[in-house]
Structure formats: structure tokens, C-alpha cells
Amino acid sequence: MTQRLFKVDLSDEARDFQATATEPGLAMLDRNNANYMILRRWLGEFVAEPEWVGQDVHFYLRLEDRGRPEQAHCVPCSKADLLGPLQPQLEELDQKLRKAKTETANEQLLQRIIRKQFADHTRDYDASDFACHFFKCRVGGEPWRLVWCWGYQRTDLEPAKAIICGNDQCEALYTKRPKQKARCPVCASTARRGRKPAPPLWLRISQLALLLLLLLGGALFFMMNQPRIVASPDDWEGPPGSRVQYQVRYKAWYFWDDDVSDKVMPQSHDKRIVRFDPSGTLAKARAPGRALVEFHYKNMIARSNVRVGPPKQPKLVRLEPGGDVKVAVGSTQQMTLIGEYEAAENLDPVDLTEMAQWRMGNESIAFCSQGLVEGASQGSSDVTASYRASESDPYLDVIANVFVTAGDYQSIEVAVEPAAFALGQSGRIAAFGVDSKGEKYSLAGSSLLRLSVEPASVARVDDGYLVGLGLGKATLSAELLDFAATSEFEVTGSNLAYGTFAVSPASVAL
């Protein structure tokens, strides 16, 4: 069992600390650890790994080569530490933070917040709360390591000293104000974390004997009854383009066995290699490499290893749907390039859409991006999809005819499916143009379609989906040419498999 560095009480009644928000209603310490994975990519071992347990956040040291060590001694840094033996590590951390590359608007926001916090901690050691965030940790007899614990802040500005509770059952981080006794607000202990003296030999022998008795008497019962979730497949390997449908089951108390696949929060540790659909547990292999995927349910995590091998040249390629492509001006149709392999290779058909080259014969009639065809003007053209696994392989081509009608739109329709979804999860946007004959044309991904959410604090539009940002009801508005439509939806935390919270007020004017 790995040893935590300490825990931080972030409940509503917490005396010393509160969660830092990236946006109104969104905590920096998100429960699916998406922000941690971004910081880990930027800062490596310098950033501590958080894990929510109820209303507490437990922080762990995670090493690149060993994961979480079983034993790690941790104490708050002093000014002398940061100006002395740990100064080179602090400077290296600063350089990593400056060189961090952002890829999304969320990463840009996270980078601004974390840079500001680092500057606040290091600008003036005599006036900052750096000791509440910078810690020195040591594994065995190895040198001290600088570790940054993040995502929380002081509840007040009164000068105080950071202390880790010396009670092994508590180990809470708290602060001692001037003229105040150093007493842990969580367990009321006055013991402080420091170098722990080795217990007497007789006590260690007694503890070992007691431990063996407990293990012999209760190990079997505990192992058979411990609630857990299991993901299958737990180890997958295949070529890029493959799709993997994961199933996650909750097991407990001998007979309890439930499929919770629709309730878990899937997470890929490297979306360049494998990525999940915005809703559900369907994953797609994207590029060669290794990645770890996780499924979060309540306070449990199931993990699966993914190994994506090099691309393989298929026997043939085909388009789905087959036949001619019929769209109206401004409407769209998603085409998928499927690769099929020889039976001897024992490979299922794979989706090659993102890796293929798409060429439209006449781009004044229609244009195509990664298989999404959109009508531009009335007429006909053809679209060609080409794929090869490597430069030494020949291209495999498939051609489809594209027919574009004028698009006699009389109205548009928009809906969110489902109309109620959880905070942090997604609802799919379904938009259609309706012509004078009542025929519907898909507007998904159309360059002419304009989407907006009111209020914007509830959800944001992300590649055909609505992602829940804050609790409440909102309206999705769609506009195409002179037509408009709306759809009501709600973001709720009631059906999440893990706890949620909201920050109030959502905004403050000063």
C-alpha cells in the first residue's frame, strides 16, 4: 500500500484551506484528474498526484520509473531549503513552467493560473504561503526532492506556519496562527510531522505478530468482499484505427455484479495514442505507442493497458455509408473509411478516416474534411479517399459520387441528446435543416451553422457536443441563414457516479 504525503480538508467547514477554481463552478482539482495529467505533462515529477477521498484530497509522490513509492517522508519546505539545497530544483521547475506548451483554451487558462500561483509563492518568501504548497520529500536514503502540491489556497490571509499532523491516521495539512496552539483541526492532535523515531524492538515484534494474526484471520474475507470495478479488456493491442468497446463492472460482496459502463468517467492518459468518444466507453486507437486508460466510478478506479502497434496495410478499403453522397447546400454527411484485412491476420475492420487523404474533385460544389462532406453549391462531384500504411505500400483508393441540391430550407431543428446530463459529461447536438417536402438534412459540423449557449456558464459547445460546466438549465440556440431554433437542456450533478460541488457565487463584481 502506497503512503500518502498528506491530506487536505476541502469540505465546506474546512478551517484552513479551500479549493482553487479555474472557472466559476469548476475546481482546479477535478475528480477525474484531467488537470493533473496536463500539469504532469508539463512539470513531470515536480507536481504531486491528487486523489479525492470524500471531501479530502490526498497527495502522493509519483515517480516516472516506479509510480507511487510505498514509503515517502515529506515535510514543508523552509525558506532556507528553497534558497539552498533545493534552489536548483526550484529553478528547473520554473523553466519547465515557462516552456509548457498549451493545446487548448482550457490548458491556456490552467497555465495562467498555475504561473500566477508560482509567482505568488516565490516572489517574497517572507510574505507568501509557499510552505503550504512546496514540500521536500525523500524516498529511503535518496536525496530530497522538491514537490509542488496544488489546487487549493488559504481561507484567510493571516500569517501562519504550515504543519503536517503527526497522527498517522490523520496526516492532515493545517496552519498554526500566531499565539495559537499547534493543534490539528481535523483530529485535535498536537503531534507534528518530523523524523519519526524507530519504535522499540519489543513493540515492533508485538506489532508484527498482531499483524500476522489479523492477516491470517481476515485476509480471505476482506479480499472476497472488497468492492471494486473491473474493466475489460484489461489489456488491448491492435493497429491504429481500431475501436475498442470497454465494459466496466462493479463487483462486491460475493454476489454483487453490475454493469456500470454507462456511469463511469473514462480517461485516456495520452489522447494522441487512444481517445474516448465524448460520451460512452468506446475508444479509438489513433497512433502507435503505449497508453493507460482509466475508468472512474465513485471512489474506485479500473485501469487498462493499451498498446497501439504500427499501421498495417489492409486488403481493401470501403466507405460507409456506401453508395452516392446526397447533401444540400450547407448540409453535411459523415463518411467513414473502413479497412479490411486478410482473415489470417485475425484483425477486425478498422476506422481509417482520420489517417486517410480526402480529395474533392470540384471544391466549388462540395468540400471534405476527414470524411465530413458539406455541400457548397448545386451540382455534382466526386470524392476520393486514399490510404496507405507506409511509404512502401501502394495507395488504396475508393471513390464516391457527391450530389448537391439547392437546399430549399423552410426551417431548422436542434436538440440535445440527452436533454439532461451530468456536470463534466456531454450531450450530443443534433441539428437538421428541413426543406419544403419535409425532408431533413444533417447540419452536424456545417460551416453555416452557428451555435451558442445561454447562459454560457452552464455548458460550452465542443465539436458537436455540449460539455457541462456548471449546474443549471440553459438554452442552446442554432442559426442557419435566416432560420433559427432553440433547445432546452439541463446540467445536473445528481446522476454522476462521483461527488460534485458548486461554487457560489458564480461571479463577483468588485
Coordinates of C-alpha atoms in Angstrom, one line a residue:
M1 CA 0.0 0.0 0.0
T2 CA 1.5 3.3 -1.0
Q3 CA 1.9 6.1 1.6
R4 CA 0.3 9.5 1.0
L5 CA 2.3 12.6 1.6
F6 CA -0.6 14.2 3.5
K7 CA -4.2 15.1 3.0
V8 CA -6.0 18.5 2.7
D9 CA -9.5 19.0 4.1
L10 CA -11.5 20.9 1.4
S11 CA -15.0 20.5 2.9
D12 CA -17.3 23.5 3.3
E13 CA -16.4 23.6 7.0
A14 CA -12.6 23.4 6.5
R15 CA -10.8 25.9 8.7
D16 CA -7.6 26.4 6.7
F17 CA -7.9 25.7 3.0
Q18 CA -10.4 25.9 0.2
A19 CA -10.4 24.6 -3.4
T20 CA -8.9 26.9 -6.1
A21 CA -11.3 27.4 -9.0
T22 CA -10.3 27.6 -12.7
E23 CA -13.7 29.0 -13.6
P24 CA -16.8 29.7 -11.6
G25 CA -18.1 26.2 -10.5
L26 CA -15.0 24.3 -11.7
A27 CA -12.3 23.3 -9.3
M28 CA -8.7 23.1 -10.4
L29 CA -8.6 19.7 -8.5
D30 CA -11.1 17.9 -10.8
R31 CA -12.1 14.5 -9.6
N32 CA -11.1 12.8 -12.9
N33 CA -7.6 14.2 -12.7
A34 CA -7.7 15.8 -16.2
N35 CA -5.9 18.9 -14.9
Y36 CA -3.3 16.8 -13.1
M37 CA -2.5 14.9 -16.3
I38 CA -1.9 18.3 -18.1
L39 CA 0.4 19.5 -15.2
R40 CA 2.2 16.1 -15.2
R41 CA 2.9 16.5 -18.9
W42 CA 4.4 20.0 -18.3
L43 CA 6.2 19.6 -14.9
G44 CA 6.9 15.8 -14.6
E45 CA 7.7 14.6 -11.1
F46 CA 7.7 18.0 -9.5
V47 CA 3.8 18.0 -9.4
A48 CA 2.1 15.9 -6.7
E49 CA -0.7 13.5 -7.7
P50 CA -4.1 14.2 -6.1
E51 CA -6.7 11.7 -5.2
W52 CA -10.2 12.6 -3.8
V53 CA -11.4 10.7 -0.8
G54 CA -14.7 12.1 0.3
Q55 CA -14.2 15.8 0.9
D56 CA -10.4 15.3 1.4
V57 CA -7.7 15.4 -1.2
H58 CA -4.8 13.0 -0.6
F59 CA -1.5 13.9 -2.3
Y60 CA 1.0 11.3 -3.5
L61 CA 4.5 11.4 -4.9
R62 CA 4.6 9.7 -8.3
L63 CA 7.9 8.8 -9.9
E64 CA 8.4 8.2 -13.6
D65 CA 10.1 4.9 -13.2
R66 CA 8.4 3.5 -10.0
G67 CA 5.0 5.1 -9.8
R68 CA 3.9 5.8 -6.2
P69 CA 6.6 4.7 -3.7
E70 CA 5.5 2.7 -0.7
Q71 CA 7.3 5.0 1.8
A72 CA 7.9 8.7 1.3
H73 CA 8.9 11.1 4.0
C74 CA 7.5 14.6 3.5
V75 CA 7.8 18.0 5.3
P76 CA 7.0 21.6 4.3
C77 CA 9.9 23.5 2.7
S78 CA 11.6 26.3 4.6
K79 CA 13.0 29.5 3.1
A80 CA 16.5 28.1 3.7
D81 CA 15.6 24.9 1.7
L82 CA 14.4 26.9 -1.3
L83 CA 17.4 29.3 -1.2
G84 CA 19.8 26.4 -0.5
P85 CA 19.9 22.7 -1.5
L86 CA 16.5 22.8 -3.3
Q87 CA 17.2 26.0 -5.3
P88 CA 18.4 24.1 -8.5
Q89 CA 15.2 22.1 -8.5
L90 CA 13.1 25.2 -8.0
E91 CA 14.8 26.8 -10.9
E92 CA 14.2 23.7 -13.0
L93 CA 10.5 23.8 -12.1
D94 CA 10.4 27.4 -13.1
Q95 CA 11.9 26.6 -16.5
K96 CA 9.5 23.8 -17.1
L97 CA 6.6 26.1 -16.3
R98 CA 7.9 28.7 -18.8
K99 CA 8.4 26.2 -21.6
A100 CA 5.0 24.5 -21.1
K101 CA 3.1 24.3 -24.5
T102 CA -0.7 24.7 -24.5
E103 CA -3.0 23.0 -27.0
T104 CA -6.5 24.0 -25.9
A105 CA -8.2 27.0 -24.3
N106 CA -8.6 25.1 -21.1
E107 CA -4.8 24.5 -21.0
Q108 CA -4.2 28.2 -21.6
L109 CA -6.4 29.0 -18.6
L110 CA -4.8 26.4 -16.4
Q111 CA -1.3 27.7 -17.4
R112 CA -2.2 31.3 -16.5
I113 CA -3.5 30.2 -13.1
I114 CA -0.5 28.0 -12.2
R115 CA 2.0 30.5 -13.4
K116 CA 0.4 33.2 -11.2
Q117 CA 0.4 30.9 -8.2
F118 CA 4.1 30.0 -8.7
A119 CA 4.9 33.7 -8.9
D120 CA 2.9 34.5 -5.8
H121 CA 4.7 31.7 -3.9
T122 CA 8.2 32.7 -4.9
R123 CA 8.1 36.5 -5.2
D124 CA 8.5 37.1 -1.5
Y125 CA 9.1 34.1 0.8
D126 CA 8.5 36.2 3.9
A127 CA 5.0 37.2 2.8
S128 CA 3.8 34.2 0.8
D129 CA 2.3 30.8 1.8
F130 CA 4.9 28.9 -0.1
A131 CA 5.3 26.4 2.8
C132 CA 1.7 25.3 2.2
H133 CA 2.5 24.2 -1.3
F134 CA 6.2 23.4 -1.6
F135 CA 7.4 20.3 0.2
K136 CA 10.6 18.3 0.3
C137 CA 10.2 14.5 0.0
R138 CA 12.6 11.7 0.3
V139 CA 12.3 8.0 -0.6
G140 CA 14.5 5.9 1.6
G141 CA 18.1 7.2 1.6
E142 CA 17.7 9.1 -1.6
P143 CA 18.2 12.9 -1.9
W144 CA 15.4 15.3 -1.1
R145 CA 13.0 16.1 -3.9
L146 CA 11.0 19.3 -4.4
V147 CA 7.3 18.6 -4.8
W148 CA 4.6 21.1 -5.6
C149 CA 1.1 20.4 -4.1
W150 CA -1.5 22.5 -5.9
G151 CA -5.2 23.2 -6.4
Y152 CA -6.0 24.7 -3.0
Q153 CA -5.5 28.0 -1.2
R154 CA -5.6 29.6 2.2
T155 CA -9.1 30.6 3.5
D156 CA -7.6 33.8 5.0
L157 CA -4.5 36.0 4.7
E158 CA -3.3 35.8 8.3
P159 CA 0.4 34.8 8.6
A160 CA 0.6 31.2 9.6
K161 CA 3.0 28.2 9.7
A162 CA 2.3 25.1 7.6
I163 CA 2.3 21.9 9.7
I164 CA 1.6 18.2 8.8
C165 CA -0.3 16.4 11.5
G166 CA 1.9 13.7 13.1
N167 CA -1.1 11.4 13.8
D168 CA -0.5 8.5 11.3
Q169 CA -4.3 8.1 11.0
C170 CA -4.8 11.7 10.1
E171 CA -1.7 13.3 8.4
A172 CA -3.7 16.5 7.6
L173 CA -2.0 19.7 6.4
Y174 CA -3.1 22.6 8.6
T175 CA -1.8 26.0 9.6
K176 CA -0.8 27.5 13.0
R177 CA -1.5 31.2 13.5
P178 CA 0.5 33.4 15.9
K179 CA -0.4 32.9 19.6
Q180 CA -2.3 29.8 18.6
K181 CA -1.5 26.3 19.8
A182 CA -0.4 23.8 17.1
R183 CA -3.4 21.6 17.3
C184 CA -4.8 19.7 14.2
P185 CA -8.3 21.0 13.4
V186 CA -9.2 17.5 12.0
C187 CA -8.1 15.1 14.8
A188 CA -7.2 17.6 17.6
S189 CA -3.7 16.0 17.8
T190 CA -0.7 18.2 18.8
A191 CA 1.8 15.8 17.2
R192 CA 3.8 17.3 14.3
R193 CA 5.3 15.5 11.3
G194 CA 9.0 15.2 11.5
R195 CA 11.6 12.5 11.7
K196 CA 9.8 9.5 13.2
P197 CA 11.9 7.6 15.7
A198 CA 12.0 3.9 15.3
P199 CA 9.8 2.1 17.9
P200 CA 11.4 -0.2 20.4
L201 CA 12.2 -3.7 19.3
W202 CA 9.7 -5.4 21.6
L203 CA 7.0 -3.1 20.2
R204 CA 7.9 -3.9 16.6
I205 CA 7.8 -7.6 17.3
S206 CA 4.4 -7.3 19.0
Q207 CA 3.0 -5.3 16.1
L208 CA 4.3 -7.8 13.6
A209 CA 2.7 -10.7 15.5
L210 CA -0.6 -8.9 15.7
L211 CA -0.5 -8.0 12.1
L212 CA 0.1 -11.7 11.1
L213 CA -2.9 -12.8 13.2
L214 CA -5.1 -10.2 11.6
L215 CA -3.9 -11.2 8.2
L216 CA -4.5 -14.9 8.7
G217 CA -7.9 -14.3 10.2
G218 CA -9.3 -11.7 7.9
A219 CA -7.4 -11.6 4.6
L220 CA -9.7 -14.0 2.7
F221 CA -12.9 -12.3 3.9
F222 CA -11.5 -8.9 3.0
M223 CA -10.3 -9.8 -0.4
M224 CA -13.6 -11.5 -1.3
N225 CA -15.7 -8.6 -0.1
Q226 CA -13.8 -5.5 -1.2
P227 CA -15.9 -3.5 -3.6
R228 CA -14.1 -2.9 -6.9
I229 CA -14.6 -2.2 -10.6
V230 CA -13.2 -4.3 -13.3
A231 CA -12.7 -3.1 -16.9
S232 CA -12.5 -5.4 -19.9
P233 CA -10.4 -5.8 -21.9
D234 CA -7.8 -5.1 -19.3
D235 CA -5.0 -5.4 -21.8
W236 CA -5.5 -4.5 -25.5
E237 CA -3.3 -4.4 -28.5
G238 CA -4.0 -3.5 -32.2
P239 CA -3.3 -1.2 -35.1
P240 CA -4.3 2.5 -35.4
G241 CA -7.9 3.0 -36.4
S242 CA -9.2 0.1 -34.2
R243 CA -12.1 0.7 -32.0
V244 CA -12.3 -0.8 -28.5
Q245 CA -15.6 -1.1 -26.7
Y246 CA -14.9 -1.3 -23.0
Q247 CA -17.2 -2.8 -20.4
V248 CA -16.9 -1.9 -16.7
R249 CA -18.5 -4.0 -14.0
Y250 CA -18.9 -3.3 -10.3
K251 CA -18.2 -6.3 -8.1
A252 CA -18.7 -6.7 -4.3
W253 CA -20.0 -9.0 -1.6
Y254 CA -19.6 -12.3 -3.5
F255 CA -22.9 -12.0 -5.5
W256 CA -22.9 -8.3 -6.5
D257 CA -22.1 -7.8 -10.1
D258 CA -23.4 -4.8 -12.0
D259 CA -22.6 -3.3 -15.4
V260 CA -21.7 0.3 -14.7
S261 CA -20.3 1.2 -18.2
D262 CA -22.8 4.0 -18.7
K263 CA -22.0 5.5 -15.3
V264 CA -18.2 5.7 -15.3
M265 CA -15.9 8.5 -16.4
P266 CA -13.3 7.2 -18.9
Q267 CA -9.9 8.9 -19.2
S268 CA -7.0 8.4 -21.5
H269 CA -3.6 9.3 -20.2
D270 CA -2.4 10.0 -23.8
K271 CA -5.1 11.1 -26.2
R272 CA -2.6 11.1 -29.0
I273 CA -2.5 7.3 -28.8
V274 CA -6.0 6.5 -27.7
R275 CA -9.1 8.7 -27.3
F276 CA -12.6 8.1 -26.0
D277 CA -15.7 9.3 -27.7
P278 CA -17.2 12.3 -25.8
S279 CA -19.9 10.0 -24.3
G280 CA -19.6 6.3 -23.5
T281 CA -16.7 3.9 -23.2
L282 CA -15.9 3.4 -26.9
A283 CA -12.2 4.2 -27.5
K284 CA -10.3 4.6 -30.8
A285 CA -6.6 3.8 -31.3
R286 CA -5.0 6.8 -33.1
A287 CA -1.2 6.4 -33.3
P288 CA 1.5 3.8 -32.4
G289 CA 2.5 3.8 -28.7
R290 CA 1.5 2.8 -25.2
A291 CA -1.1 4.4 -23.0
L292 CA -3.0 3.8 -19.9
V293 CA -6.8 4.3 -19.7
E294 CA -8.7 4.6 -16.5
F295 CA -12.4 4.4 -15.6
H296 CA -13.6 6.3 -12.5
Y297 CA -16.7 5.3 -10.6
K298 CA -17.4 6.7 -7.1
N299 CA -14.0 6.4 -5.3
M300 CA -12.8 3.4 -7.4
I301 CA -10.6 3.3 -10.5
A302 CA -10.2 0.5 -13.0
R303 CA -7.2 0.6 -15.4
S304 CA -6.4 -1.0 -18.7
N305 CA -3.2 -1.0 -20.8
V306 CA -3.3 -0.1 -24.5
R307 CA -0.6 -0.9 -27.0
V308 CA -1.1 0.5 -30.4
G309 CA 1.2 -1.1 -33.0
P310 CA 2.4 0.2 -36.3
P311 CA -0.2 0.7 -39.1
K312 CA -0.9 -2.3 -41.2
Q313 CA -1.8 -2.3 -44.9
P314 CA -5.4 -3.5 -45.3
K315 CA -6.5 -5.9 -48.1
L316 CA -9.2 -3.4 -49.2
V317 CA -10.9 -0.2 -48.1
R318 CA -14.5 0.8 -48.4
L319 CA -16.7 3.7 -47.5
E320 CA -19.6 3.8 -45.0
P321 CA -22.3 4.6 -45.9
G322 CA -21.9 3.0 -49.3
G323 CA -23.4 4.4 -52.5
D324 CA -23.8 8.1 -53.6
V325 CA -23.5 11.0 -51.2
K326 CA -26.5 13.3 -51.3
V327 CA -26.4 16.6 -49.5
A328 CA -27.9 20.1 -49.8
V329 CA -26.0 23.3 -49.7
G330 CA -24.9 23.8 -46.1
S331 CA -25.8 20.3 -45.0
T332 CA -23.3 17.6 -44.2
Q333 CA -22.7 13.8 -44.3
Q334 CA -20.0 12.0 -42.4
M335 CA -18.2 9.3 -44.4
T336 CA -16.1 6.7 -42.8
L337 CA -13.2 4.8 -44.5
I338 CA -13.1 1.2 -43.3
G339 CA -10.1 -1.0 -43.8
E340 CA -10.5 -4.8 -44.0
Y341 CA -7.7 -7.3 -43.5
E342 CA -6.9 -10.8 -44.6
A343 CA -8.6 -13.5 -42.4
A344 CA -5.1 -14.9 -41.5
E345 CA -4.3 -11.6 -39.7
N346 CA -7.2 -12.0 -37.3
L347 CA -8.0 -8.3 -37.3
D348 CA -11.4 -6.7 -37.1
P349 CA -12.2 -3.9 -39.6
V350 CA -10.6 -0.6 -38.6
D351 CA -11.6 3.0 -39.0
L352 CA -9.0 4.8 -41.2
T353 CA -11.0 8.1 -41.6
E354 CA -8.6 10.3 -39.7
M355 CA -5.5 8.8 -41.3
A356 CA -6.7 8.9 -44.9
Q357 CA -6.3 11.6 -47.5
W358 CA -9.6 13.0 -48.8
R359 CA -9.8 14.8 -52.1
M360 CA -12.9 16.5 -53.6
G361 CA -13.0 16.6 -57.4
N362 CA -14.7 20.0 -57.5
E363 CA -14.4 22.1 -54.3
S364 CA -16.8 24.7 -55.7
I365 CA -19.5 22.0 -55.4
A366 CA -18.6 20.5 -52.1
F367 CA -15.6 20.2 -49.7
C368 CA -14.5 17.4 -47.4
S369 CA -12.5 17.3 -44.2
Q370 CA -11.7 14.0 -42.6
G371 CA -14.7 12.4 -44.3
L372 CA -17.2 15.1 -43.5
V373 CA -18.7 16.3 -46.8
E374 CA -20.5 19.6 -46.9
G375 CA -22.4 21.0 -49.9
A376 CA -21.2 24.3 -51.2
S377 CA -23.3 24.8 -54.4
Q378 CA -25.8 22.9 -56.5
G379 CA -24.1 20.3 -58.8
S380 CA -22.2 17.0 -58.7
S381 CA -18.6 16.0 -58.0
D382 CA -16.7 13.0 -56.7
V383 CA -14.7 12.5 -53.5
T384 CA -11.7 10.2 -53.3
A385 CA -10.3 8.6 -50.1
S386 CA -6.8 7.3 -50.2
Y387 CA -4.8 5.3 -47.6
R388 CA -1.5 3.5 -47.3
A389 CA 0.1 2.2 -44.1
S390 CA 3.6 3.3 -45.1
E391 CA 5.6 4.9 -47.9
S392 CA 6.5 1.4 -49.2
D393 CA 2.8 0.4 -49.6
P394 CA 0.6 1.3 -52.6
Y395 CA -2.3 3.7 -52.1
L396 CA -5.7 2.1 -51.8
D397 CA -8.4 4.4 -53.3
V398 CA -12.2 4.4 -53.1
I399 CA -14.4 7.0 -54.9
A400 CA -17.9 8.1 -54.2
N401 CA -20.2 10.4 -56.2
V402 CA -21.4 13.5 -54.5
F403 CA -24.7 15.2 -55.5
V404 CA -25.6 18.6 -54.0
T405 CA -29.1 20.1 -54.2
A406 CA -30.0 23.7 -53.7
G407 CA -31.3 23.1 -50.2
D408 CA -34.8 24.6 -50.1
Y409 CA -34.8 25.1 -46.3
Q410 CA -38.0 26.1 -44.6
S411 CA -36.9 25.6 -41.0
I412 CA -34.2 24.1 -38.9
E413 CA -34.4 21.8 -35.8
V414 CA -31.9 21.4 -33.0
A415 CA -31.9 19.1 -30.0
V416 CA -29.6 17.9 -27.2
E417 CA -29.4 14.2 -26.6
P418 CA -29.9 13.5 -23.8
A419 CA -31.6 16.7 -22.7
A420 CA -30.2 16.3 -19.1
F421 CA -26.6 15.2 -18.5
A422 CA -24.1 15.4 -15.7
L423 CA -21.6 18.1 -14.8
G424 CA -18.4 17.3 -16.7
Q425 CA -20.1 14.9 -19.1
S426 CA -21.5 15.6 -22.6
G427 CA -24.7 15.8 -24.6
R428 CA -24.7 15.3 -28.4
I429 CA -26.0 18.2 -30.5
A430 CA -28.5 17.0 -33.3
A431 CA -29.2 19.7 -35.9
F432 CA -31.2 19.4 -39.1
G433 CA -32.4 21.6 -41.9
V434 CA -36.0 20.8 -43.1
D435 CA -37.0 21.5 -46.8
S436 CA -40.4 22.2 -48.3
K437 CA -41.0 18.4 -48.7
G438 CA -40.3 17.8 -45.0
E439 CA -37.0 16.0 -45.8
K440 CA -34.4 16.5 -43.1
Y441 CA -30.7 17.2 -43.8
S442 CA -28.0 16.9 -41.2
L443 CA -26.2 20.1 -40.2
A444 CA -23.6 18.5 -37.9
G445 CA -20.3 20.3 -38.4
S446 CA -21.7 22.6 -41.1
S447 CA -19.7 25.8 -41.6
L448 CA -23.0 27.8 -42.0
L449 CA -24.4 26.6 -38.6
R450 CA -23.9 29.0 -35.6
L451 CA -24.4 27.6 -32.1
S452 CA -24.5 29.4 -28.8
V453 CA -25.4 28.7 -25.2
E454 CA -27.2 31.0 -22.8
P455 CA -26.1 31.3 -20.1
A456 CA -22.6 30.4 -21.2
S457 CA -21.5 29.4 -17.7
V458 CA -23.7 26.2 -17.9
A459 CA -22.1 24.5 -20.9
R460 CA -19.8 25.0 -23.9
V461 CA -20.0 23.7 -27.5
D462 CA -17.2 21.3 -28.3
D463 CA -17.1 19.6 -31.7
G464 CA -20.7 18.6 -31.9
Y465 CA -21.3 18.1 -28.2
L466 CA -22.2 20.2 -25.2
V467 CA -19.9 19.8 -22.2
G468 CA -21.3 20.6 -18.8
L469 CA -19.5 23.4 -17.0
G470 CA -21.9 24.4 -14.2
L471 CA -25.2 23.2 -12.7
G472 CA -28.5 24.6 -14.1
K473 CA -30.8 24.9 -17.0
A474 CA -29.8 26.6 -20.3
T475 CA -30.8 27.1 -23.9
L476 CA -28.9 26.0 -27.0
S477 CA -29.5 28.4 -29.9
A478 CA -28.9 27.4 -33.6
E479 CA -28.9 29.7 -36.6
L480 CA -28.6 28.9 -40.3
L481 CA -29.0 31.7 -42.8
D482 CA -32.4 33.3 -41.8
F483 CA -33.6 30.4 -39.7
A484 CA -33.2 29.8 -36.0
A485 CA -34.2 27.1 -33.5
T486 CA -33.6 26.5 -29.8
S487 CA -33.5 23.6 -27.4
E488 CA -33.7 23.5 -23.6
F489 CA -31.3 21.3 -21.6
E490 CA -30.1 20.9 -18.1
V491 CA -26.7 20.1 -16.5
T492 CA -27.1 18.3 -13.2
G493 CA -24.8 16.6 -10.7
S494 CA -27.4 14.1 -9.5
N495 CA -26.6 11.3 -11.8
L496 CA -22.8 11.4 -11.6
A497 CA -21.0 8.4 -10.2
Y498 CA -18.8 10.5 -8.1
G499 CA -19.4 13.6 -5.9
T500 CA -19.8 17.1 -7.3
F501 CA -19.8 20.5 -5.9
A502 CA -20.7 24.0 -7.0
V503 CA -19.0 27.3 -6.1
S504 CA -21.3 30.2 -5.1
P505 CA -21.5 33.0 -6.1
A506 CA -20.6 32.1 -9.7
S507 CA -19.1 35.6 -10.3
V508 CA -18.1 38.6 -8.2
A509 CA -18.0 42.2 -9.3
L510 CA -15.6 44.5 -7.4

